[in-house]
Amino acid sequence: MAAHVSPLAGKTIDPSLLVNVPRLVTAYFAGKPDPSIPAQRVAFGTSGHRGSALHNSFNENHILAVSQAICDYRKGAGIDGPLFIGIDTHALAEPALVSALEVFAANGVHVRIDQDDGYTPTPVISHAILTYNKGRSSGLADGVVVTPSHNPPEDGGFKYNPPNGGPADTDITGIMEKAANGFLENDMAGVKRIPIARARKSEFVKRYDFITPYVTDLADVVDMEAIRASGVKIGIDPLGGAGVHYWQPIIERYKLDATIVNTAIDPTFRFMTLDWDGKIRMDCSSPYAMAKLIGMRDRFDVAFANDTDADRHGIVTRTGGLMNPNHYLAASIDYLFAHRPHWRKDAAVGKTIVSSAIIDRVVNKLGRKLVETPVGFKWFVNGLVDGSFGFGGEESAGASFLRKDGTVWTTDKDGLILGLLAAEITAVTKENPSQRFEKLTAEFGVPYYERIDAAATPEQKNVLKKVMPEQIGMTELAGDAVTKTESKAAGNDQSFGGIKVSTANGWFAARPSGTEDVYKIYAESFRSEDHLKQIQSDAQAAISKVFAAGT
C-alpha cells in the first residue's frame, strides 16, 4: 500500500471515471504498437503480458504475436495435446480470445473453450490441465488465461501455463517474449491466422465443460460435507469476475447456506468501490475495494471474495472484518496441517520471502519444513505436483494446497478453495479464521506488517535489483542487532532481486517494482506499530545510501 491514500478510496464510483468500453475495444483493433518504444513491446512479468489498448501496450498485434510464439514453443517442446483457454470479465478479454483463436486454429492447435462462451478462473485452467495430463507421458495439455488479474478495467492480460499447470517460468516466457517481439519488429511476418468464423467451425476449436469437473472435484480438496452439516452462513462476492458462474453450481451441489451478494458482470466494474489510489481495481485484499462486503459482515459467519480471475482471495469475518492476507495464510496453515492426516509427514510449507514471519513461527511449531522463495507462485509448482509442499502461499493473497489425499489440486493460485477453506475452518472448529489467528498471536506475538512504495528512478531500481548483502552493511535495525542480510531466498538459493534484513523482532525487504518508478518496502515488527515505523525509516535510509553509492 502506498503512503498516500486518495480521498476517493472506498467510495462508490463517479460515472465520469468509468472506462469507455467501445473506445477501448476500438483501440485494441485499431492501435498498432511501435516495438521501438519499450512500453509498447511484449513484456512477460510474473503473470504474463499485460497492458492497455489505450496505451498501445495490449493490442491485437500483441496477442497475435504472443499466440504465434506459443504455437512455435509448443512445437519445439513437443506439446501436442489440447490447449485449455479461459477468459475473465475485463473488456479486452473477448477481443483477445478472438485473436488467439485465429492463430491457434491456423497453426493446428486443438483448443478447448468454455462450452457457453463464459468465463473461466485461472485455477480452473490449472485444474483442467492437471486432470487431463494425469497418467500421461505424451500428448500433454497446456493452457492460456486471458486476464490482467485485479488490474483496472482498461487493462488486458495474457498468460501461459505449461503442462505442469502452473505459471510459466522465465525459461519459457523469455523464449516467447523474444519471439513475439520479433514478429512485431517484422510487421507480423510469420504469424499464421485464419478468420474467426473459420476458426470456430474448424476441428481445432472445441467447446468444453470446465465447470462440472472442477465443482465435482471440490469435495476432494475441501471438507464440503462439514460446511454443509454445520449450516455455517456464507457470503460470496465474485467482484464481477470469472468465478461468477461457478458459485451457484457449488452452492447447489453441496447444499451450502451461502448467498452470492453480487452476480453482476459489467466490464466497467461500476459496482466496485475505489481502491486506495482512487482507481477501480478488483483487489480482494484491499479494504477499500472490499468496502461493500466488509459492510455486510454481520450478515454472515464468514464471507469471501475473489479477484477477476479468481486466483486470489479476500476473507471477511464477523469479528475481524477483512483479514490481512498474511494472517489468513498463517491461520490456514495451522488448520490444514492439523486436519489433513493423509498428507506426507514431510510435506513442507512454501512462502515468499516477503510474507509474514508469523508463518515461520507457526510452521516451526508444527514441526514442518519451511521453504522460503522469491516472489512468484512458480516457485511452488514442483512441490505441489509431487506432494512435497502441502501448501504454497504469497503475501498478496494467493495460495493453493493439496487434495485431502495428498495429491496435487492446482499448481496455480486458487482463490475459490481458499474461500471455501475459511468456511471449513469455521464449520469444524466453531471459530472463524480471525479468531483462530488471534489464538496464534497469543502464542507467537502480534505481527505489525505493512508494504509501502517509495520513489525510485530506473537507474536506482537497477541498483537495488543487483544489491548484495555486503553493500547494505547494517549491524542494527530499529534498535535490534541484525541477524541476517539476504539477497537470495533461503529455500532455494535463488536471487529475489532485492535485499532482506532481519532481526529477532522484525525485518524489512526492498525490491524494485517491475512496472512503476517505485521500489517496494515490506516490513514487519513483532513489537509495535511504532517499532514498525522505525524499521521502515531505517530501511529507507539504508536503501538511500545504496542508491547514493551506486548511481
Tab-separated table of N, CA, C and O in Angstrom, residues 384-499:
chain	number	residue	atom	x	y	z
A	384	LEU	N	4.087	-28.723	-5.238
A	384	LEU	CA	2.670	-29.094	-5.225
A	384	LEU	C	2.414	-30.295	-6.123
A	384	LEU	O	1.588	-31.150	-5.808
A	385	VAL	N	3.131	-30.380	-7.239
A	385	VAL	CA	2.951	-31.502	-8.163
A	385	VAL	C	3.297	-32.829	-7.493
A	385	VAL	O	2.549	-33.804	-7.604
A	386	ASP	N	4.411	-32.867	-6.768
A	386	ASP	CA	4.837	-34.150	-6.191
A	386	ASP	C	4.413	-34.335	-4.729
A	386	ASP	O	4.746	-35.356	-4.112
A	387	GLY	N	3.681	-33.379	-4.182
A	387	GLY	CA	3.184	-33.523	-2.821
A	387	GLY	C	4.177	-33.169	-1.742
A	387	GLY	O	3.893	-33.329	-0.552
A	388	SER	N	5.371	-32.676	-2.132
A	388	SER	CA	6.364	-32.316	-1.119
A	388	SER	C	6.056	-30.962	-0.472
A	388	SER	O	6.599	-30.637	0.578
A	389	PHE	N	5.167	-30.180	-1.094
A	389	PHE	CA	4.598	-28.980	-0.482
A	389	PHE	C	3.132	-29.262	-0.187
A	389	PHE	O	2.370	-29.592	-1.093
A	390	GLY	N	2.750	-29.129	1.056
A	390	GLY	CA	1.327	-29.248	1.368
A	390	GLY	C	0.591	-27.979	1.026
A	390	GLY	O	-0.594	-27.993	0.659
A	391	PHE	N	1.317	-26.866	1.132
A	391	PHE	CA	0.702	-25.540	0.990
A	391	PHE	C	1.733	-24.587	0.408
A	391	PHE	O	2.915	-24.627	0.773
A	392	GLY	N	1.300	-23.744	-0.515
A	392	GLY	CA	2.154	-22.673	-1.023
A	392	GLY	C	1.355	-21.390	-1.046
A	392	GLY	O	0.206	-21.385	-1.513
A	393	GLY	N	1.924	-20.307	-0.495
A	393	GLY	CA	1.155	-19.071	-0.422
A	393	GLY	C	2.007	-17.827	-0.552
A	393	GLY	O	3.197	-17.832	-0.207
A	394	GLU	N	1.390	-16.770	-1.068
A	394	GLU	CA	2.037	-15.472	-1.232
A	394	GLU	C	1.350	-14.431	-0.365
A	394	GLU	O	0.137	-14.503	-0.133
A	395	GLU	N	2.105	-13.411	0.030
A	395	GLU	CA	1.563	-12.340	0.862
A	395	GLU	C	0.489	-11.537	0.139
A	395	GLU	O	-0.309	-10.841	0.757
A	396	SER	N	0.419	-11.664	-1.188
A	396	SER	CA	-0.560	-10.919	-1.982
A	396	SER	C	-1.883	-11.662	-2.121
A	396	SER	O	-2.634	-11.431	-3.064
A	397	ALA	N	-2.169	-12.549	-1.189
A	397	ALA	CA	-3.464	-13.246	-1.099
A	397	ALA	C	-3.660	-14.296	-2.180
A	397	ALA	O	-4.772	-14.506	-2.668
A	398	GLY	N	-2.582	-14.970	-2.545
A	398	GLY	CA	-2.677	-16.082	-3.474
A	398	GLY	C	-2.107	-17.341	-2.849
A	398	GLY	O	-1.023	-17.300	-2.264
A	399	ALA	N	-2.830	-18.451	-2.954
A	399	ALA	CA	-2.358	-19.703	-2.346
A	399	ALA	C	-3.071	-20.890	-2.980
A	399	ALA	O	-4.105	-20.745	-3.639
A	400	SER	N	-2.496	-22.064	-2.768
A	400	SER	CA	-3.164	-23.308	-3.102
A	400	SER	C	-2.631	-24.382	-2.167
A	400	SER	O	-1.604	-24.189	-1.500
A	401	PHE	N	-3.342	-25.504	-2.086
A	401	PHE	CA	-2.906	-26.607	-1.239
A	401	PHE	C	-3.360	-27.925	-1.845
A	401	PHE	O	-4.099	-27.949	-2.836
A	402	LEU	N	-2.884	-29.010	-1.267
A	402	LEU	CA	-3.114	-30.338	-1.826
A	402	LEU	C	-4.538	-30.837	-1.589
A	402	LEU	O	-5.254	-30.361	-0.698
A	403	ARG	N	-4.906	-31.825	-2.366
A	403	ARG	CA	-6.145	-32.556	-2.076
A	403	ARG	C	-6.005	-33.262	-0.728
A	403	ARG	O	-4.899	-33.426	-0.207
A	404	LYS	N	-7.102	-33.728	-0.197
A	404	LYS	CA	-7.076	-34.372	1.116
A	404	LYS	C	-6.214	-35.636	1.120
A	404	LYS	O	-5.657	-36.003	2.155
A	405	ASP	N	-6.071	-36.280	-0.054
A	405	ASP	CA	-5.248	-37.497	-0.096
A	405	ASP	C	-3.769	-37.200	-0.331
A	405	ASP	O	-2.960	-38.116	-0.465
A	406	GLY	N	-3.411	-35.910	-0.383
A	406	GLY	CA	-2.010	-35.546	-0.524
A	406	GLY	C	-1.524	-35.425	-1.953
A	406	GLY	O	-0.327	-35.242	-2.177
A	407	THR	N	-2.431	-35.500	-2.932
A	407	THR	CA	-2.048	-35.324	-4.337
A	407	THR	C	-2.369	-33.903	-4.783
A	407	THR	O	-3.099	-33.164	-4.120
A	408	VAL	N	-1.846	-33.542	-5.947
A	408	VAL	CA	-1.950	-32.168	-6.416
A	408	VAL	C	-3.394	-31.782	-6.753
A	408	VAL	O	-4.165	-32.582	-7.281
A	409	TRP	N	-3.749	-30.558	-6.407
A	409	TRP	CA	-5.052	-29.978	-6.769
A	409	TRP	C	-4.852	-28.995	-7.925
A	409	TRP	O	-5.228	-29.254	-9.043
A	410	THR	N	-4.230	-27.854	-7.644
A	410	THR	CA	-3.818	-26.931	-8.698
A	410	THR	C	-2.372	-26.525	-8.429
A	410	THR	O	-1.892	-26.604	-7.301
A	411	THR	N	-1.713	-26.066	-9.483
A	411	THR	CA	-0.356	-25.538	-9.346
A	411	THR	C	-0.339	-24.043	-9.647
A	411	THR	O	0.712	-23.456	-9.862
A	412	ASP	N	-1.507	-23.465	-9.677
A	412	ASP	CA	-1.649	-22.017	-9.733
A	412	ASP	C	-2.512	-21.617	-8.542
A	412	ASP	O	-3.153	-22.464	-7.909
A	413	LYS	N	-2.524	-20.347	-8.230
A	413	LYS	CA	-3.275	-19.862	-7.078
A	413	LYS	C	-4.766	-20.148	-7.260
A	413	LYS	O	-5.295	-20.029	-8.360
A	414	ASP	N	-5.443	-20.524	-6.184
A	414	ASP	CA	-6.872	-20.853	-6.256
A	414	ASP	C	-7.630	-20.104	-5.160
A	414	ASP	O	-7.663	-20.518	-4.002
A	415	GLY	N	-8.250	-19.001	-5.552
A	415	GLY	CA	-9.000	-18.207	-4.586
A	415	GLY	C	-10.302	-18.846	-4.159
A	415	GLY	O	-10.823	-18.544	-3.080
A	416	LEU	N	-10.844	-19.757	-4.988
A	416	LEU	CA	-12.111	-20.395	-4.627
A	416	LEU	C	-11.929	-21.337	-3.440
A	416	LEU	O	-12.711	-21.304	-2.489
A	417	ILE	N	-10.883	-22.184	-3.489
A	417	ILE	CA	-10.725	-23.135	-2.383
A	417	ILE	C	-10.261	-22.430	-1.107
A	417	ILE	O	-10.571	-22.881	-0.009
A	418	LEU	N	-9.559	-21.305	-1.237
A	418	LEU	CA	-9.156	-20.584	-0.029
A	418	LEU	C	-10.367	-19.927	0.631
A	418	LEU	O	-10.430	-19.821	1.863
A	419	GLY	N	-11.340	-19.506	-0.164
A	419	GLY	CA	-12.583	-19.006	0.406
A	419	GLY	C	-13.366	-20.115	1.088
A	419	GLY	O	-13.832	-19.968	2.224
A	420	LEU	N	-13.486	-21.247	0.415
A	420	LEU	CA	-14.207	-22.381	0.999
A	420	LEU	C	-13.494	-22.924	2.233
A	420	LEU	O	-14.152	-23.406	3.174
A	421	LEU	N	-12.165	-22.836	2.251
A	421	LEU	CA	-11.432	-23.276	3.439
A	421	LEU	C	-11.801	-22.430	4.657
A	421	LEU	O	-11.896	-22.954	5.777
A	422	ALA	N	-12.032	-21.142	4.459
A	422	ALA	CA	-12.460	-20.290	5.571
A	422	ALA	C	-13.777	-20.789	6.151
A	422	ALA	O	-13.982	-20.776	7.374
A	423	ALA	N	-14.663	-21.262	5.276
A	423	ALA	CA	-15.928	-21.833	5.753
A	423	ALA	C	-15.694	-23.162	6.456
A	423	ALA	O	-16.332	-23.461	7.479
A	424	GLU	N	-14.765	-23.974	5.935
A	424	GLU	CA	-14.451	-25.249	6.590
A	424	GLU	C	-13.870	-25.021	7.986
A	424	GLU	O	-14.263	-25.693	8.952
A	425	ILE	N	-12.937	-24.086	8.085
A	425	ILE	CA	-12.347	-23.781	9.397
A	425	ILE	C	-13.437	-23.382	10.388
A	425	ILE	O	-13.467	-23.854	11.535
A	426	THR	N	-14.338	-22.523	9.940
A	426	THR	CA	-15.428	-22.058	10.804
A	426	THR	C	-16.353	-23.211	11.192
A	426	THR	O	-16.791	-23.318	12.346
A	427	ALA	N	-16.628	-24.100	10.234
A	427	ALA	CA	-17.529	-25.224	10.485
A	427	ALA	C	-16.924	-26.237	11.452
A	427	ALA	O	-17.589	-26.710	12.385
A	428	VAL	N	-15.655	-26.559	11.245
A	428	VAL	CA	-15.019	-27.633	12.014
A	428	VAL	C	-14.592	-27.179	13.410
A	428	VAL	O	-14.756	-27.901	14.397
A	429	THR	N	-14.051	-25.969	13.517
A	429	THR	CA	-13.500	-25.501	14.803
A	429	THR	C	-14.478	-24.656	15.609
A	429	THR	O	-14.215	-24.367	16.778
A	430	LYS	N	-15.585	-24.246	14.957
A	430	LYS	CA	-16.563	-23.330	15.586
A	430	LYS	C	-15.949	-21.967	15.882
A	430	LYS	O	-16.473	-21.200	16.684
A	431	GLU	N	-14.841	-21.671	15.221
A	431	GLU	CA	-14.200	-20.362	15.315
A	431	GLU	C	-13.880	-19.891	13.900
A	431	GLU	O	-13.439	-20.687	13.072
A	432	ASN	N	-14.115	-18.599	13.635
A	432	ASN	CA	-13.770	-18.120	12.302
A	432	ASN	C	-12.260	-17.898	12.198
A	432	ASN	O	-11.548	-17.908	13.216
A	433	PRO	N	-11.731	-17.717	10.994
A	433	PRO	CA	-10.281	-17.593	10.838
A	433	PRO	C	-9.666	-16.432	11.620
A	433	PRO	O	-8.510	-16.529	12.050
A	434	SER	N	-10.398	-15.337	11.802
A	434	SER	CA	-9.878	-14.225	12.613
A	434	SER	C	-9.662	-14.668	14.056
A	434	SER	O	-8.647	-14.326	14.680
A	435	GLN	N	-10.617	-15.414	14.586
A	435	GLN	CA	-10.491	-15.904	15.960
A	435	GLN	C	-9.351	-16.906	16.077
A	435	GLN	O	-8.624	-16.910	17.079
A	436	ARG	N	-9.185	-17.722	15.058
A	436	ARG	CA	-8.067	-18.666	15.058
A	436	ARG	C	-6.734	-17.921	15.036
A	436	ARG	O	-5.788	-18.298	15.731
A	437	PHE	N	-6.667	-16.852	14.254
A	437	PHE	CA	-5.423	-16.091	14.177
A	437	PHE	C	-5.115	-15.400	15.499
A	437	PHE	O	-3.948	-15.322	15.909
A	438	GLU	N	-6.133	-14.914	16.178
A	438	GLU	CA	-5.917	-14.268	17.482
A	438	GLU	C	-5.267	-15.242	18.458
A	438	GLU	O	-4.408	-14.849	19.266
A	439	LYS	N	-5.643	-16.498	18.401
A	439	LYS	CA	-5.015	-17.507	19.259
A	439	LYS	C	-3.542	-17.685	18.903
A	439	LYS	O	-2.698	-17.894	19.783
A	440	LEU	N	-3.233	-17.607	17.606
A	440	LEU	CA	-1.833	-17.724	17.190
A	440	LEU	C	-1.013	-16.547	17.708
A	440	LEU	O	0.136	-16.715	18.118
A	441	THR	N	-1.584	-15.353	17.698
A	441	THR	CA	-0.836	-14.182	18.187
A	441	THR	C	-0.611	-14.266	19.692
A	441	THR	O	0.400	-13.771	20.198
A	442	ALA	N	-1.548	-14.907	20.406
A	442	ALA	CA	-1.347	-15.085	21.847
A	442	ALA	C	-0.139	-15.978	22.112
A	442	ALA	O	0.551	-15.839	23.128
A	443	GLU	N	0.127	-16.862	21.171
A	443	GLU	CA	1.243	-17.797	21.320
A	443	GLU	C	2.549	-17.256	20.744
A	443	GLU	O	3.620	-17.457	21.323
A	444	PHE	N	2.444	-16.541	19.622
A	444	PHE	CA	3.657	-16.154	18.881
A	444	PHE	C	3.912	-14.653	18.817
A	444	PHE	O	4.923	-14.226	18.276
A	445	GLY	N	3.005	-13.858	19.351
A	445	GLY	CA	3.153	-12.411	19.265
A	445	GLY	C	2.329	-11.828	18.129
A	445	GLY	O	1.935	-12.529	17.199
A	446	VAL	N	2.077	-10.526	18.215
A	446	VAL	CA	1.284	-9.825	17.202
A	446	VAL	C	2.218	-9.260	16.130
A	446	VAL	O	3.119	-8.484	16.445
A	447	PRO	N	2.017	-9.631	14.864
A	447	PRO	CA	2.855	-9.070	13.802
A	447	PRO	C	2.261	-7.764	13.276
A	447	PRO	O	1.068	-7.686	12.982
A	448	TYR	N	3.086	-6.747	13.177
A	448	TYR	CA	2.684	-5.475	12.578
A	448	TYR	C	3.385	-5.397	11.222
A	448	TYR	O	4.608	-5.256	11.157
A	449	TYR	N	2.613	-5.494	10.160
A	449	TYR	CA	3.165	-5.682	8.818
A	449	TYR	C	2.602	-4.614	7.886
A	449	TYR	O	1.420	-4.281	7.954
A	450	GLU	N	3.445	-4.098	7.001
A	450	GLU	CA	2.967	-3.138	6.011
A	450	GLU	C	3.916	-3.116	4.819
A	450	GLU	O	5.118	-3.311	4.973
A	451	ARG	N	3.329	-2.871	3.649
A	451	ARG	CA	4.127	-2.625	2.457
A	451	ARG	C	3.900	-1.196	2.015
A	451	ARG	O	2.753	-0.747	1.924
A	452	ILE	N	4.974	-0.477	1.769
A	452	ILE	CA	4.865	0.876	1.243
A	452	ILE	C	5.691	0.988	-0.033
A	452	ILE	O	6.605	0.188	-0.267
A	453	ASP	N	5.350	1.977	-0.850
A	453	ASP	CA	6.089	2.233	-2.076
A	453	ASP	C	6.842	3.545	-1.949
A	453	ASP	O	6.304	4.524	-1.404
A	454	ALA	N	8.070	3.569	-2.429
A	454	ALA	CA	8.881	4.781	-2.393
A	454	ALA	C	9.424	5.046	-3.795
A	454	ALA	O	9.713	4.113	-4.549
A	455	ALA	N	9.566	6.325	-4.148
A	455	ALA	CA	10.008	6.702	-5.485
A	455	ALA	C	11.419	6.197	-5.772
A	455	ALA	O	12.288	6.167	-4.887
A	456	ALA	N	11.641	5.795	-7.020
A	456	ALA	CA	12.970	5.349	-7.456
A	456	ALA	C	13.080	5.532	-8.960
A	456	ALA	O	12.130	5.236	-9.697
A	457	THR	N	14.218	6.012	-9.407
A	457	THR	CA	14.455	6.146	-10.848
A	457	THR	C	14.761	4.768	-11.435
A	457	THR	O	15.113	3.827	-10.701
A	458	PRO	N	14.671	4.629	-12.758
A	458	PRO	CA	15.050	3.348	-13.377
A	458	PRO	C	16.478	2.934	-13.021
A	458	PRO	O	16.751	1.740	-12.813
A	459	GLU	N	17.389	3.909	-12.919
A	459	GLU	CA	18.774	3.592	-12.569
A	459	GLU	C	18.864	3.070	-11.134
A	459	GLU	O	19.593	2.112	-10.845
A	460	GLN	N	18.116	3.714	-10.233
A	460	GLN	CA	18.114	3.269	-8.838
A	460	GLN	C	17.492	1.877	-8.711
A	460	GLN	O	17.988	1.030	-7.952
A	461	LYS	N	16.432	1.624	-9.457
A	461	LYS	CA	15.797	0.307	-9.423
A	461	LYS	C	16.767	-0.778	-9.875
A	461	LYS	O	16.791	-1.875	-9.311
A	462	ASN	N	17.568	-0.469	-10.875
A	462	ASN	CA	18.547	-1.436	-11.371
A	462	ASN	C	19.623	-1.717	-10.325
A	462	ASN	O	20.067	-2.861	-10.167
A	463	VAL	N	20.023	-0.670	-9.586
A	463	VAL	CA	20.988	-0.847	-8.496
A	463	VAL	C	20.403	-1.759	-7.416
A	463	VAL	O	21.066	-2.688	-6.930
A	464	LEU	N	19.164	-1.495	-7.038
A	464	LEU	CA	18.528	-2.286	-5.977
A	464	LEU	C	18.344	-3.740	-6.404
A	464	LEU	O	18.517	-4.661	-5.594
A	465	LYS	N	18.030	-3.954	-7.651
A	465	LYS	CA	17.821	-5.313	-8.146
A	465	LYS	C	19.077	-6.164	-8.011
A	465	LYS	O	19.005	-7.377	-7.816
A	466	LYS	N	20.251	-5.502	-8.084
A	466	LYS	CA	21.520	-6.231	-8.061
A	466	LYS	C	22.273	-6.097	-6.738
A	466	LYS	O	23.415	-6.559	-6.634
A	467	VAL	N	21.666	-5.468	-5.727
A	467	VAL	CA	22.375	-5.192	-4.477
A	467	VAL	C	22.774	-6.492	-3.773
A	467	VAL	O	22.051	-7.495	-3.809
A	468	MET	N	23.951	-6.467	-3.139
A	468	MET	CA	24.449	-7.617	-2.400
A	468	MET	C	24.467	-7.296	-0.901
A	468	MET	O	24.547	-6.124	-0.507
A	469	PRO	N	24.408	-8.313	-0.045
A	469	PRO	CA	24.358	-8.077	1.406
A	469	PRO	C	25.471	-7.165	1.920
A	469	PRO	O	25.222	-6.309	2.789
A	470	GLU	N	26.695	-7.319	1.395
A	470	GLU	CA	27.809	-6.510	1.910
A	470	GLU	C	27.647	-5.025	1.598
A	470	GLU	O	28.250	-4.171	2.263
A	471	GLN	N	26.820	-4.699	0.592
A	471	GLN	CA	26.599	-3.298	0.261
A	471	GLN	C	25.684	-2.607	1.276
A	471	GLN	O	25.722	-1.389	1.402
A	472	ILE	N	24.866	-3.377	1.965
A	472	ILE	CA	23.975	-2.809	2.983
A	472	ILE	C	24.760	-2.510	4.251
A	472	ILE	O	24.697	-1.410	4.805
A	473	GLY	N	25.498	-3.493	4.746
A	473	GLY	CA	26.376	-3.288	5.892
A	473	GLY	C	25.674	-2.884	7.170
A	473	GLY	O	26.268	-2.220	8.027
A	474	MET	N	24.421	-3.264	7.342
A	474	MET	CA	23.684	-2.892	8.564
A	474	MET	C	24.011	-3.863	9.696
A	474	MET	O	23.958	-5.084	9.507
A	475	THR	N	24.325	-3.335	10.845
A	475	THR	CA	24.534	-4.167	12.036
A	475	THR	C	23.374	-4.018	13.009
A	475	THR	O	23.220	-4.826	13.923
A	476	GLU	N	22.552	-2.983	12.802
A	476	GLU	CA	21.436	-2.716	13.700
A	476	GLU	C	20.235	-2.240	12.889
A	476	GLU	O	20.374	-1.502	11.917
A	477	LEU	N	19.040	-2.685	13.280
A	477	LEU	CA	17.794	-2.275	12.633
A	477	LEU	C	16.762	-1.966	13.709
A	477	LEU	O	16.404	-2.860	14.491
A	478	ALA	N	16.349	-0.710	13.801
A	478	ALA	CA	15.351	-0.270	14.778
A	478	ALA	C	15.714	-0.700	16.204
A	478	ALA	O	14.875	-1.171	16.963
A	479	GLY	N	17.002	-0.563	16.528
A	479	GLY	CA	17.450	-0.843	17.889
A	479	GLY	C	17.808	-2.278	18.174
A	479	GLY	O	18.258	-2.605	19.275
A	480	ASP	N	17.634	-3.172	17.202
A	480	ASP	CA	17.945	-4.591	17.399
A	480	ASP	C	19.126	-5.000	16.518
A	480	ASP	O	19.310	-4.464	15.417
A	481	ALA	N	19.891	-5.958	16.981
A	481	ALA	CA	21.024	-6.448	16.213
A	481	ALA	C	20.543	-7.195	14.974
A	481	ALA	O	19.610	-8.009	15.041
A	482	VAL	N	21.161	-6.915	13.846
A	482	VAL	CA	20.838	-7.624	12.609
A	482	VAL	C	21.357	-9.058	12.699
A	482	VAL	O	22.516	-9.297	13.035
A	483	THR	N	20.477	-10.013	12.425
A	483	THR	CA	20.853	-11.430	12.486
A	483	THR	C	21.118	-12.025	11.105
A	483	THR	O	21.811	-13.031	10.984
A	484	LYS	N	20.546	-11.371	10.052
A	484	LYS	CA	20.691	-11.949	8.720
A	484	LYS	C	20.427	-10.883	7.665
A	484	LYS	O	19.498	-10.092	7.795
A	485	THR	N	21.255	-10.854	6.632
A	485	THR	CA	21.042	-9.993	5.464
A	485	THR	C	21.128	-10.872	4.226
A	485	THR	O	22.122	-11.574	4.029
A	486	GLU	N	20.090	-10.841	3.397
A	486	GLU	CA	19.993	-11.782	2.275
A	486	GLU	C	19.645	-11.079	0.973
A	486	GLU	O	18.854	-10.141	0.968
A	487	SER	N	20.199	-11.602	-0.111
A	487	SER	CA	19.749	-11.221	-1.448
A	487	SER	C	19.247	-12.443	-2.215
A	487	SER	O	18.786	-12.326	-3.341
A	488	LYS	N	19.361	-13.602	-1.589
A	488	LYS	CA	18.843	-14.847	-2.154
A	488	LYS	C	17.883	-15.490	-1.159
A	488	LYS	O	18.094	-15.411	0.051
A	489	ALA	N	16.850	-16.132	-1.672
A	489	ALA	CA	15.885	-16.798	-0.810
A	489	ALA	C	16.496	-18.059	-0.208
A	489	ALA	O	17.111	-18.858	-0.914
A	490	ALA	N	16.312	-18.217	1.087
A	490	ALA	CA	16.932	-19.343	1.792
A	490	ALA	C	16.411	-20.693	1.315
A	490	ALA	O	17.127	-21.690	1.342
A	491	GLY	N	15.157	-20.730	0.856
A	491	GLY	CA	14.554	-22.009	0.497
A	491	GLY	C	15.090	-22.638	-0.757
A	491	GLY	O	15.082	-23.865	-0.892
A	492	ASN	N	15.550	-21.808	-1.713
A	492	ASN	CA	16.041	-22.385	-2.968
A	492	ASN	C	17.273	-21.677	-3.519
A	492	ASN	O	17.678	-21.938	-4.654
A	493	ASP	N	17.842	-20.785	-2.725
A	493	ASP	CA	19.086	-20.096	-3.076
A	493	ASP	C	18.966	-19.317	-4.387
A	493	ASP	O	19.940	-19.137	-5.107
A	494	GLN	N	17.757	-18.820	-4.667
A	494	GLN	CA	17.528	-18.028	-5.876
A	494	GLN	C	17.482	-16.543	-5.516
A	494	GLN	O	16.887	-16.156	-4.508
A	495	SER	N	18.094	-15.719	-6.349
A	495	SER	CA	18.050	-14.275	-6.135
A	495	SER	C	16.610	-13.778	-6.228
A	495	SER	O	15.845	-14.222	-7.088
A	496	PHE	N	16.241	-12.861	-5.331
A	496	PHE	CA	14.890	-12.313	-5.407
A	496	PHE	C	14.895	-10.855	-5.875
A	496	PHE	O	13.894	-10.159	-5.799
A	497	GLY	N	16.031	-10.404	-6.384
A	497	GLY	CA	16.091	-9.078	-6.975
A	497	GLY	C	15.895	-7.959	-5.981
A	497	GLY	O	15.168	-7.001	-6.239
A	498	GLY	N	16.548	-8.061	-4.834
A	498	GLY	CA	16.420	-7.051	-3.789
A	498	GLY	C	17.219	-7.463	-2.573
A	498	GLY	O	18.169	-8.242	-2.666
A	499	ILE	N	16.811	-6.967	-1.415
A	499	ILE	CA	17.543	-7.244	-0.177
A	499	ILE	C	16.567	-7.447	0.978
A	499	ILE	O	15.486	-6.854	0.994
